[in-house]
Amino acid sequence: MAAMVSLRKVSKRYRRGAQSVPVLESLDLEVEAGEFLALMGPSGSGKTTLLNLLGGLSRADQGEVRVAGARLDQLSPRALARWRARHIGFVFQFYNLLPVFNAQRNVELPLLLTKLSREQRRHNAQAALALVGLADRGAHRPSELSGGQQQRVAIARALVADPSLLICDEPTGDLDRASADQVLDLLRRLNREQNKTIVMVTHDPRAAAYASRRLNVDKGQLGDDATTVAAT
Amino acid sequence: MHAVHQILAVTSMNLRGLPQRIAPSLVVVTGIAGVVGVLLAVLALSQGLSRSLVTSGRADRALLLHAEANSEAASALTRDSVSRIIDSAGIARDARNEPIASAEVPATLRLPRRSDGALGILTVRGVGEKLPALRPEILINEGRMPARGLNELIAGRAARSGFAGLDIGQHVVLGNADWTVVGSFESGGDAHESELLADADTLLSAYQRASFNAVTVKLLEPAAFDTLNRALAADPALAVTAMRESDYYQQRSQKFAKVLAIVARLVAAIMAIGAVFAALNSLYSVVSARTVEIATLRAIGFGGGAVMISVMAEALLLALVGACAGAALTWLLFDGHMVSTVGGGGVANVIFRLHIGGGLIAVGMLWACAIGLIGGLLPAIRAARLPIDTALRAQ
């Protein structure tokens, strides 16, 4: 199986005033296409930084970042934006839906960056909403939906342009248990039935249990990746 | 096409959020409305005065003053000079083969203004009997022309509307004598409508003066001005300067209009600086309130350019709303109103009509757009350059 993600000796530092704080140090990582990887670790361990590097939201200071066949460290900001539109679907902890748009319009947003016609965009957005079980909620604004429903709309938005990789940052961090299970079930179904590659950051071991592989991030380093979990 | 979609989506997001930011948005709109309103009002004054003076002059009429004078008031021409002038070549003649010319005497009259009751100054122009042929644009709309040898005068439409005591049959005191208003006239909205007209010889007698101030003549054709000039130069007994009437009024209007136009732009520029800061403040608050949403769109793949243009579009929209409000208010308050210059220092009032037309409104719109674009630029750049990963954590 081809590697969807390949990181070689990647380092990233942040500036805090006069100080330069290392976050990731000489990190290597491979994620195969079709994998569902959970990244775990304490706050400040660098897992969200790693996720941002994979999603092309920030750049490494050193090393090689290859995702979906592209060397992200070599792309211009504009090319990187186009690459994100084509290859990455993001799911955020707080859903990040645009409150002024209804669910249908929120899901349609990534398709505005494609050549699809208006009708095709509407059709695909409706199909994505149906996939997450919210076909009848297209006209509702985010404020009219529960947290779990909002996160499923966000997943529909992440999926609608058929990206190569889903990047999920604490997707259940703001949800109750039942809603979290629904969202995790959905992610697992997308991974298994549609072969979507997923990298998910989570604090929650129960959420991580849904992934096919778990890695611990601590002090900018990856722990053993030997743990392969068969989710229940 | 993608770029257009992106811009529309982000702009739509920003605009739909406007009701939540109604107060800062209103500050921007009000500030820009104020700028546009003041700009249009003062420019309308400048243009109205200029138009009134410029339409007073025609290319086929010439004004003759003493060679050392640069205005009617400073000029003096003897009866002998006037006779020699009007017999010169280049001047049109009527059916009786008499030159179409008017030796004129301006005097001043103080009357209470209708607007505030304060005394204002009007010009009473003593004119010759050939006036109807010389100035066919002067039409009697009520009463009759003053009779020669009698203390009678007629009032221009603007003078009557701006000053009290000029209705037909009313009397004014001029040169220690009692004069009767016997008619009123209009002349296409030019500066003469702010004047009173009387018989020149009668006016000279009233003031016990012997010399006229100026002579206005009708040229055979506009090109005959050169012929007249040569004829005047060839007469060693004459020391006069000839000017096309249109040039004379153009010069007078330029002086006033330029000052007003400078004042308009200066006041508007000072107000515009305030409006720019209001726009900056409002749009920074937009970017600040939308940080996570903008970062989300950028993460999805929306370009920084689309975000930047959408913020500028919002600024432009607020500016245009402000411009429309300012223009509408100015139009309602001033369009069609008659106003008068302040005739201090012995200078006569000119009364003219304000017109807030399409050209002026376009100028106001351009100013508003400039304010919007300048005020929107820095917030737009900030929005476009938000570091996505940091901005996403701003919630």
XYZ file of C-alpha atoms in Angstrom:
627
model
C 0.000 0.000 0.000
C 1.357 3.517 -0.942
C 2.183 5.961 1.828
C -0.378 8.775 2.074
C 1.822 10.640 4.552
C 5.578 10.544 4.798
C 7.497 12.772 7.204
C 11.297 12.658 7.332
C 13.305 14.315 10.111
C 10.720 17.055 10.564
C 11.349 19.761 13.156
C 9.171 22.660 14.187
C 9.829 25.408 16.716
C 7.602 28.210 17.983
C 8.718 31.636 19.113
C 7.537 32.837 22.510
C 8.939 36.317 22.930
C 12.695 35.998 22.708
C 12.565 32.250 23.238
C 12.445 29.595 20.547
C 10.579 26.565 21.857
C 11.019 23.226 20.096
C 7.692 21.468 19.460
C 8.620 18.663 17.083
C 12.151 17.347 16.791
C 13.504 15.241 13.946
C 10.225 13.387 13.640
C 9.558 10.548 11.166
C 6.074 9.281 10.337
C 4.446 7.144 7.668
C 0.697 6.770 7.229
C -0.548 4.352 4.613
C -3.496 5.168 2.376
C -6.665 3.806 3.956
C -5.302 3.956 7.517
C -7.173 5.450 10.479
C -4.482 6.842 12.752
C -5.105 8.299 16.180
C -2.515 10.648 17.649
C -2.648 10.877 21.418
C -0.679 12.771 23.966
C -0.835 15.390 26.689
C -1.552 19.055 26.030
C 1.435 20.813 24.508
C 2.972 17.565 23.279
C 2.913 18.752 19.656
C 0.102 16.622 18.264
C -1.928 19.545 16.878
C 1.275 21.037 15.447
C 1.889 17.718 13.714
C -1.675 17.697 12.413
C -1.259 21.244 11.057
C 1.897 20.192 9.216
C 0.071 17.243 7.624
C -2.817 19.488 6.613
C -0.569 22.137 5.097
C -1.700 24.768 7.617
C 1.819 25.464 8.800
C 5.302 24.687 7.583
C 8.111 22.666 9.072
C 11.339 24.435 9.949
C 13.325 21.430 8.799
C 12.732 18.087 7.135
C 10.577 16.716 4.349
C 6.771 16.645 4.473
C 5.157 14.570 1.735
C 1.362 14.165 1.767
C -0.834 12.774 -1.028
C 2.151 12.821 -3.370
C 3.134 16.471 -2.834
C 6.173 17.915 -1.066
C 4.398 20.468 1.114
C 7.627 22.112 2.215
C 8.248 23.063 -1.414
C 4.818 24.519 -2.308
C 4.103 28.248 -2.483
C 1.323 29.553 -0.193
C -1.036 29.760 -3.157
C -0.205 26.258 -4.380
C -0.565 25.005 -0.826
C -4.079 26.516 -0.595
C -5.041 24.785 -3.867
C -3.516 21.556 -2.623
C -5.518 21.731 0.617
C -8.706 22.315 -1.360
C -8.041 19.242 -3.461
C -6.625 16.796 -0.940
C -7.564 17.624 2.638
C -10.799 17.580 4.577
C -10.679 19.204 8.024
C -12.828 18.352 11.042
C -12.329 20.690 14.005
C -13.140 20.318 17.692
C -15.625 23.199 17.653
C -16.983 22.307 14.175
C -16.078 25.732 12.714
C -19.270 25.998 10.709
C -20.125 29.450 9.400
C -23.076 30.559 11.542
C -24.633 32.774 8.865
C -25.007 29.905 6.387
C -27.300 26.903 6.613
C -25.952 23.353 6.722
C -26.315 22.834 2.970
C -24.377 26.031 2.200
C -21.697 25.158 4.754
C -21.175 21.764 3.153
C -21.089 23.352 -0.282
C -18.219 25.719 0.583
C -15.305 23.478 -0.508
C -17.072 22.877 -3.824
C -16.860 26.600 -4.600
C -13.192 25.872 -5.251
C -14.026 23.294 -7.929
C -15.355 23.556 -11.460
C -18.681 21.972 -10.559
C -21.856 23.708 -11.653
C -24.282 25.123 -9.111
C -26.629 22.169 -9.528
C -23.774 19.676 -9.146
C -22.582 21.454 -6.047
C -26.039 21.322 -4.502
C -26.427 17.680 -5.425
C -23.053 16.705 -3.960
C -23.650 18.705 -0.790
C -27.013 16.990 -0.350
C -25.375 13.590 -0.918
C -22.700 14.377 1.707
C -25.388 15.407 4.189
C -27.250 12.175 3.459
C -24.067 10.221 4.078
C -23.786 11.650 7.597
C -27.501 11.087 8.221
C -28.610 14.725 7.990
C -30.335 14.855 4.607
C -33.312 16.580 6.209
C -31.271 19.252 8.020
C -29.842 21.091 5.005
C -31.922 24.222 5.569
C -31.011 24.514 9.248
C -28.429 26.952 10.479
C -25.738 25.656 12.850
C -27.432 27.338 15.823
C -30.509 25.178 15.130
C -28.531 21.920 15.329
C -27.156 19.938 18.278
C -23.394 19.661 18.806
C -23.322 16.139 17.373
C -25.327 17.229 14.336
C -23.044 20.199 13.799
C -20.007 17.943 13.879
C -21.634 15.616 11.359
C -22.301 18.621 9.104
C -18.606 19.501 9.521
C -17.685 15.942 8.507
C -19.954 16.252 5.466
C -18.137 19.480 4.584
C -14.794 17.708 4.999
C -15.909 14.859 2.752
C -17.813 16.630 0.030
C -14.866 17.347 -2.257
C -13.671 13.734 -1.915
C -10.311 14.555 -0.286
C -7.387 12.143 -0.021
C -6.969 12.673 3.703
C -9.292 13.592 6.572
C -7.620 15.571 9.336
C -9.627 15.530 12.569
C -8.570 17.678 15.538
C -10.320 16.447 18.696
C -13.542 15.816 16.732
C -15.386 14.589 19.836
C -13.793 16.960 22.347
C -16.930 19.099 22.595
C -19.533 16.326 22.437
C -21.403 14.183 24.926
C -20.711 10.464 24.913
C -23.625 9.440 22.695
C -22.913 12.120 20.110
C -19.209 11.308 20.239
C -19.943 7.639 19.540
C -22.104 8.609 16.561
C -19.335 10.772 15.129
C -16.664 8.113 15.734
C -18.877 5.431 14.187
C -19.237 7.645 11.164
C -15.481 8.195 10.862
C -14.821 4.486 11.183
C -17.451 3.714 8.542
C -15.862 6.229 6.176
C -12.497 4.599 6.765
C -13.703 1.056 6.297
C -16.360 1.450 3.623
C -14.926 4.318 1.599
C -11.277 3.650 2.361
C -10.752 7.221 3.587
C -7.371 7.867 5.193
C -7.933 9.572 8.540
C -5.512 11.141 10.993
C -7.226 12.110 14.241
C -5.883 13.877 17.296
C -7.643 12.963 20.530
C -7.187 12.969 24.266
C -9.815 10.338 24.705
C -8.640 6.674 24.751
C -12.181 5.546 23.861
C -12.076 7.702 20.755
C -8.606 6.461 19.909
C -9.921 2.918 20.153
C -11.903 3.499 16.963
C -8.675 4.017 14.991
C -6.755 1.217 13.357
C -3.450 2.541 14.749
C -2.557 4.750 17.707
C 0.567 6.762 18.273
C 1.609 8.729 21.320
C 3.134 12.142 20.846
C 5.206 13.351 23.751
C 7.672 16.235 23.906
C 7.790 16.443 20.146
C 8.557 12.785 19.611
C 6.395 9.879 18.469
C 6.083 6.902 20.783
C 5.890 3.264 19.664
C 3.410 2.726 16.884
C 3.097 -0.960 17.606
C -0.357 -0.649 19.136
C -2.883 -1.744 16.621
C -6.371 -1.702 17.960
C -9.329 -3.484 16.653
C -12.113 -1.149 17.540
C -15.133 -2.585 19.121
C -14.655 31.685 -11.795
C -13.408 30.009 -8.606
C -12.066 33.316 -7.402
C -15.457 34.965 -7.957
C -17.187 32.174 -6.021
C -14.706 32.527 -3.203
C -15.099 36.293 -3.036
C -18.893 36.037 -3.107
C -18.924 33.406 -0.377
C -16.666 35.345 1.987
C -18.376 38.657 1.218
C -21.749 37.064 1.785
C -20.507 35.696 5.113
C -19.290 39.142 6.162
C -22.406 40.964 5.020
C -24.780 38.552 6.700
C -22.934 39.291 9.897
C -23.603 43.023 9.529
C -26.701 43.072 11.773
C -24.486 41.879 14.633
C -22.165 44.840 14.016
C -24.800 47.462 13.378
C -23.307 50.153 15.651
C -19.759 50.304 14.191
C -21.215 49.946 10.698
C -23.515 52.913 11.325
C -20.544 54.967 12.500
C -18.834 54.305 9.166
C -21.968 55.035 7.157
C -22.700 58.224 9.107
C -19.105 59.447 8.846
C -19.000 58.938 5.104
C -22.471 60.446 4.692
C -21.197 63.531 6.515
C -18.157 63.815 4.275
C -20.202 63.430 1.111
C -22.916 65.795 2.356
C -20.511 68.605 3.203
C -18.499 68.067 0.033
C -21.576 68.188 -2.187
C -23.064 71.197 -0.415
C -19.936 73.332 -0.723
C -19.192 72.173 -4.263
C -22.793 73.014 -5.186
C -22.187 76.530 -3.847
C -19.024 76.807 -5.927
C -20.661 75.463 -9.069
C -23.849 77.481 -8.596
C -21.966 80.737 -8.212
C -19.707 79.885 -11.116
C -22.649 78.945 -13.332
C -24.503 82.107 -12.417
C -21.548 84.301 -13.329
C -20.436 82.386 -16.411
C -23.910 82.416 -17.973
C -23.966 86.170 -17.510
C -21.350 86.589 -20.199
C -21.636 85.970 -23.924
C -18.913 85.774 -26.534
C -20.721 88.214 -28.846
C -20.699 90.982 -26.265
C -17.735 93.027 -25.108
C -17.192 94.972 -21.926
C -15.107 98.128 -22.108
C -13.434 99.622 -19.057
C -10.919 102.386 -18.519
C -7.460 101.088 -19.463
C -6.193 101.342 -15.884
C -9.185 99.622 -14.285
C -9.615 95.923 -13.723
C -13.249 96.011 -12.634
C -16.414 97.967 -13.342
C -16.314 99.634 -9.932
C -12.809 100.988 -10.493
C -13.499 102.235 -13.992
C -14.676 105.667 -15.186
C -15.563 106.659 -18.755
C -16.591 110.183 -19.800
C -19.568 110.786 -22.071
C -17.134 111.736 -24.827
C -15.277 108.420 -24.413
C -18.553 106.518 -24.475
C -19.588 108.254 -27.719
C -16.251 107.442 -29.370
C -16.395 103.811 -28.166
C -19.865 103.033 -29.455
C -19.064 104.503 -32.875
C -16.148 102.069 -33.292
C -16.024 99.354 -35.947
C -17.133 95.840 -35.052
C -20.202 96.889 -33.041
C -23.616 95.680 -34.212
C -26.283 98.253 -35.119
C -30.052 98.115 -34.889
C -32.693 98.875 -37.535
C -32.191 102.611 -37.005
C -28.473 102.112 -37.609
C -27.727 102.993 -34.011
C -25.008 101.034 -32.179
C -26.326 98.355 -29.814
C -24.545 99.392 -26.661
C -25.241 100.315 -23.080
C -23.184 102.725 -21.007
C -23.601 101.459 -17.493
C -23.357 102.726 -13.934
C -23.405 100.305 -11.008
C -24.583 101.661 -7.673
C -25.307 99.843 -4.446
C -28.449 99.568 -2.380
C -28.847 98.097 1.120
C -31.995 96.111 1.805
C -32.977 93.519 4.431
C -32.480 89.918 3.347
C -35.578 87.745 3.496
C -33.639 84.902 5.154
C -32.416 86.676 8.297
C -33.530 90.304 8.066
C -29.922 91.515 8.023
C -29.002 94.214 5.550
C -27.453 92.937 2.367
C -26.040 94.782 -0.589
C -27.618 94.749 -4.031
C -26.271 96.190 -7.252
C -28.453 98.742 -9.002
C -27.253 98.872 -12.583
C -27.942 101.960 -14.612
C -28.382 100.819 -18.198
C -28.910 102.451 -21.603
C -32.027 102.408 -23.745
C -30.593 99.733 -26.044
C -30.679 97.165 -23.253
C -33.426 94.974 -24.829
C -31.379 94.590 -28.031
C -28.126 94.172 -26.127
C -29.425 91.636 -23.620
C -32.365 89.826 -25.236
C -32.207 87.240 -22.439
C -33.663 89.836 -20.059
C -37.402 89.304 -20.036
C -39.915 91.378 -18.109
C -42.132 88.874 -16.301
C -44.157 91.395 -14.326
C -44.757 95.146 -14.676
C -42.784 97.190 -17.229
C -39.361 98.649 -18.027
C -38.345 101.856 -16.136
C -39.219 105.048 -17.981
C -36.340 107.336 -18.958
C -35.936 110.346 -16.711
C -38.022 108.845 -13.876
C -36.804 107.334 -10.616
C -37.959 103.860 -11.516
C -36.278 100.494 -11.406
C -36.952 96.835 -12.061
C -35.793 93.947 -9.873
C -34.270 90.665 -10.969
C -36.082 87.478 -9.970
C -33.297 86.358 -7.628
C -33.047 89.798 -6.027
C -36.789 89.793 -5.350
C -36.730 86.334 -3.850
C -33.705 87.136 -1.669
C -34.554 90.644 -0.476
C -37.594 92.323 1.013
C -39.101 95.552 -0.339
C -38.826 94.839 -4.050
C -42.429 94.076 -4.932
C -43.970 96.209 -7.664
C -45.100 99.531 -6.281
C -42.710 99.471 -3.342
C -40.189 102.243 -2.871
C -36.491 102.272 -2.106
C -34.138 105.152 -1.291
C -31.280 105.594 -3.680
C -28.992 108.629 -3.837
C -31.199 110.461 -1.342
C -34.186 110.073 -3.679
C -37.228 107.878 -3.654
C -37.341 105.197 -6.391
C -40.295 103.041 -7.344
C -40.148 99.368 -8.317
C -42.116 99.135 -11.561
C -41.326 95.627 -12.753
C -39.397 92.422 -12.351
C -37.328 90.427 -14.810
C -35.528 87.176 -15.314
C -32.469 86.434 -17.398
C -31.897 82.691 -17.445
C -30.534 82.438 -13.910
C -27.451 84.557 -14.544
C -25.881 87.077 -12.150
C -28.003 89.950 -13.505
C -31.042 88.379 -11.847
C -29.442 89.408 -8.546
C -29.457 93.061 -9.664
C -31.863 95.962 -10.065
C -31.922 97.865 -13.360
C -32.621 101.572 -13.829
C -32.056 104.234 -16.476
C -28.343 105.107 -16.429
C -28.746 108.865 -16.992
C -31.333 109.138 -14.218
C -29.067 107.222 -11.877
C -26.093 109.479 -12.720
C -28.242 112.523 -11.918
C -29.351 111.013 -8.632
C -25.776 110.555 -7.588
C -24.661 113.806 -9.215
C -22.056 112.008 -11.216
C -20.850 112.772 -14.737
C -19.054 109.623 -15.833
C -20.178 106.117 -16.589
C -18.251 103.105 -15.337
C -18.339 100.770 -18.300
C -19.817 100.212 -21.721
C -21.197 96.891 -22.891
C -21.521 96.501 -26.660
C -22.976 93.868 -28.953
C -20.443 92.651 -31.500
C -21.334 92.080 -35.142
C -20.221 88.528 -34.473
C -17.839 86.971 -31.928
C -14.914 87.346 -34.373
C -15.567 91.098 -34.593
C -13.929 91.478 -31.189
C -10.535 91.839 -32.922
C -11.923 94.500 -35.249
C -13.228 96.439 -32.256
C -9.926 96.127 -30.460
C -7.995 97.437 -33.463
C -10.399 100.358 -33.840
C -10.071 101.293 -30.160
C -6.292 101.060 -30.320
C -6.228 103.294 -33.375
C -8.055 106.116 -31.540
C -5.425 108.101 -29.577
C -8.127 109.856 -27.551
C -9.311 106.614 -25.978
C -7.683 104.760 -23.090
C -9.884 101.698 -22.747
C -9.538 97.962 -22.321
C -11.930 95.649 -24.121
C -12.784 92.200 -22.825
C -15.173 89.664 -24.142
C -18.030 89.644 -21.663
C -17.714 85.861 -21.331
C -14.009 86.218 -20.389
C -14.760 88.929 -17.845
C -17.326 86.816 -15.994
C -15.195 83.720 -16.350
C -12.360 85.550 -14.554
C -14.697 86.775 -11.819
C -16.247 83.363 -11.312
C -12.949 81.530 -11.273
C -11.704 83.597 -8.368
C -14.771 82.812 -6.222
C -15.315 79.287 -7.403
C -11.714 78.263 -6.874
C -11.735 79.426 -3.264
C -14.991 77.606 -2.596
C -13.783 74.458 -4.322
C -10.619 74.485 -2.222
C -12.677 75.020 0.951
C -14.976 72.152 -0.049
C -12.108 69.756 -0.528
C -10.252 70.901 2.569
C -13.255 70.467 4.867
C -14.171 67.165 3.227
C -10.585 65.927 3.508
C -10.481 66.671 7.248
C -13.795 64.875 7.738
C -12.631 62.049 5.491
C -9.692 61.358 7.785
C -12.166 60.781 10.609
C -14.300 58.557 8.386
C -11.251 56.515 7.373
C -10.461 55.838 11.030
C -14.093 54.858 11.659
C -13.913 52.450 8.723
C -10.582 51.080 9.947
C -11.993 50.504 13.410
C -15.168 48.864 12.152
C -13.421 46.595 9.687
C -10.731 45.581 12.149
C -13.584 44.518 14.404
C -15.063 42.541 11.485
C -11.770 40.744 10.928
C -11.340 40.196 14.643
C -14.859 38.803 15.057
C -14.444 36.599 11.998
C -10.922 35.357 12.729
C -11.902 31.715 13.155
C -14.312 31.767 10.226
C -11.733 33.362 7.942
C -9.106 30.863 9.109
C -11.548 27.994 8.493
C -12.169 29.152 4.946
C -8.422 29.551 4.395
C -7.895 26.011 5.748
C -10.503 24.672 3.331
C -8.500 26.251 0.512
C -9.924 29.736 0.026
C -7.222 32.143 -1.133
C -5.925 35.111 0.829
C -6.822 37.341 -2.132
C -10.489 36.360 -1.943
C -10.564 37.129 1.782
C -8.859 40.466 1.205
C -11.194 41.491 -1.605
C -14.245 40.502 0.417
C -13.223 42.779 3.303
C -12.606 45.566 0.808
C -16.013 44.852 -0.740
C -17.678 45.297 2.645
C -15.819 48.574 3.139
C -16.909 49.697 -0.297
C -20.518 48.742 0.348
C -20.625 50.686 3.630
C -19.007 53.629 1.839
C -21.575 53.574 -0.955
C -24.469 53.370 1.504
C -22.955 56.370 3.304
C -22.487 58.215 0.018
C -26.095 57.596 -1.007
C -27.346 58.775 2.392
C -25.159 61.895 2.279
C -26.117 62.708 -1.304
C -29.820 62.118 -0.656
C -29.796 64.338 2.422
C -27.924 67.116 0.631
C -30.270 66.869 -2.328
C -33.320 67.094 -0.074
C -31.936 70.038 1.897
C -30.330 72.108 -0.839
C -31.299 71.179 -4.394
C -33.168 74.027 -6.046
C -32.662 76.410 -3.114
C -31.639 80.004 -3.769
C -28.641 81.209 -1.803
C -26.829 84.500 -1.585
C -23.186 85.377 -1.256
C -22.299 87.404 1.823
C -21.769 90.877 0.454
C -19.248 92.283 2.902
C -16.930 95.216 2.252
C -19.220 96.897 -0.233
C -19.367 93.875 -2.519
C -22.829 93.189 -3.884
C -24.615 89.928 -3.164
C -24.955 87.393 -5.939
C -28.013 85.212 -5.519
C -27.988 81.875 -7.268
C -29.658 78.488 -7.352
C -28.045 75.352 -5.900
C -28.171 72.241 -8.034
C -27.118 68.835 -6.725
C -26.783 67.015 -10.029
C -25.418 63.690 -11.258
C -21.916 65.051 -11.791
C -21.632 66.255 -8.205
C -23.091 63.035 -6.838
C -20.530 61.074 -8.861
C -17.778 63.144 -7.234
C -19.243 62.309 -3.814
C -19.366 58.609 -4.717
C -15.716 58.672 -5.773
C -14.730 60.279 -2.486
C -16.728 57.697 -0.563
C -15.140 54.837 -2.497
C -11.686 56.248 -1.798
C -12.476 56.494 1.933
C -13.873 52.951 1.943
C -10.906 51.511 0.104
C -8.330 53.311 2.253
C -10.193 52.385 5.445
C -10.614 48.782 4.327
C -7.114 48.160 3.066
C -5.242 47.500 6.315
C -7.968 45.274 7.853
C -8.167 43.409 4.539
C -4.425 42.807 4.534
C -4.603 41.630 8.138
C -7.415 39.205 7.229
C -5.512 37.843 4.253
C -2.324 37.352 6.236
C -3.785 35.698 9.330
C -1.607 32.701 10.199
C -4.170 29.932 9.767
C -2.952 27.589 12.480
C -2.810 30.368 15.099
C -6.153 31.839 14.027
C -7.894 28.469 14.309
C -6.965 28.379 17.985
C -8.538 31.792 18.615
C -11.845 30.300 19.839
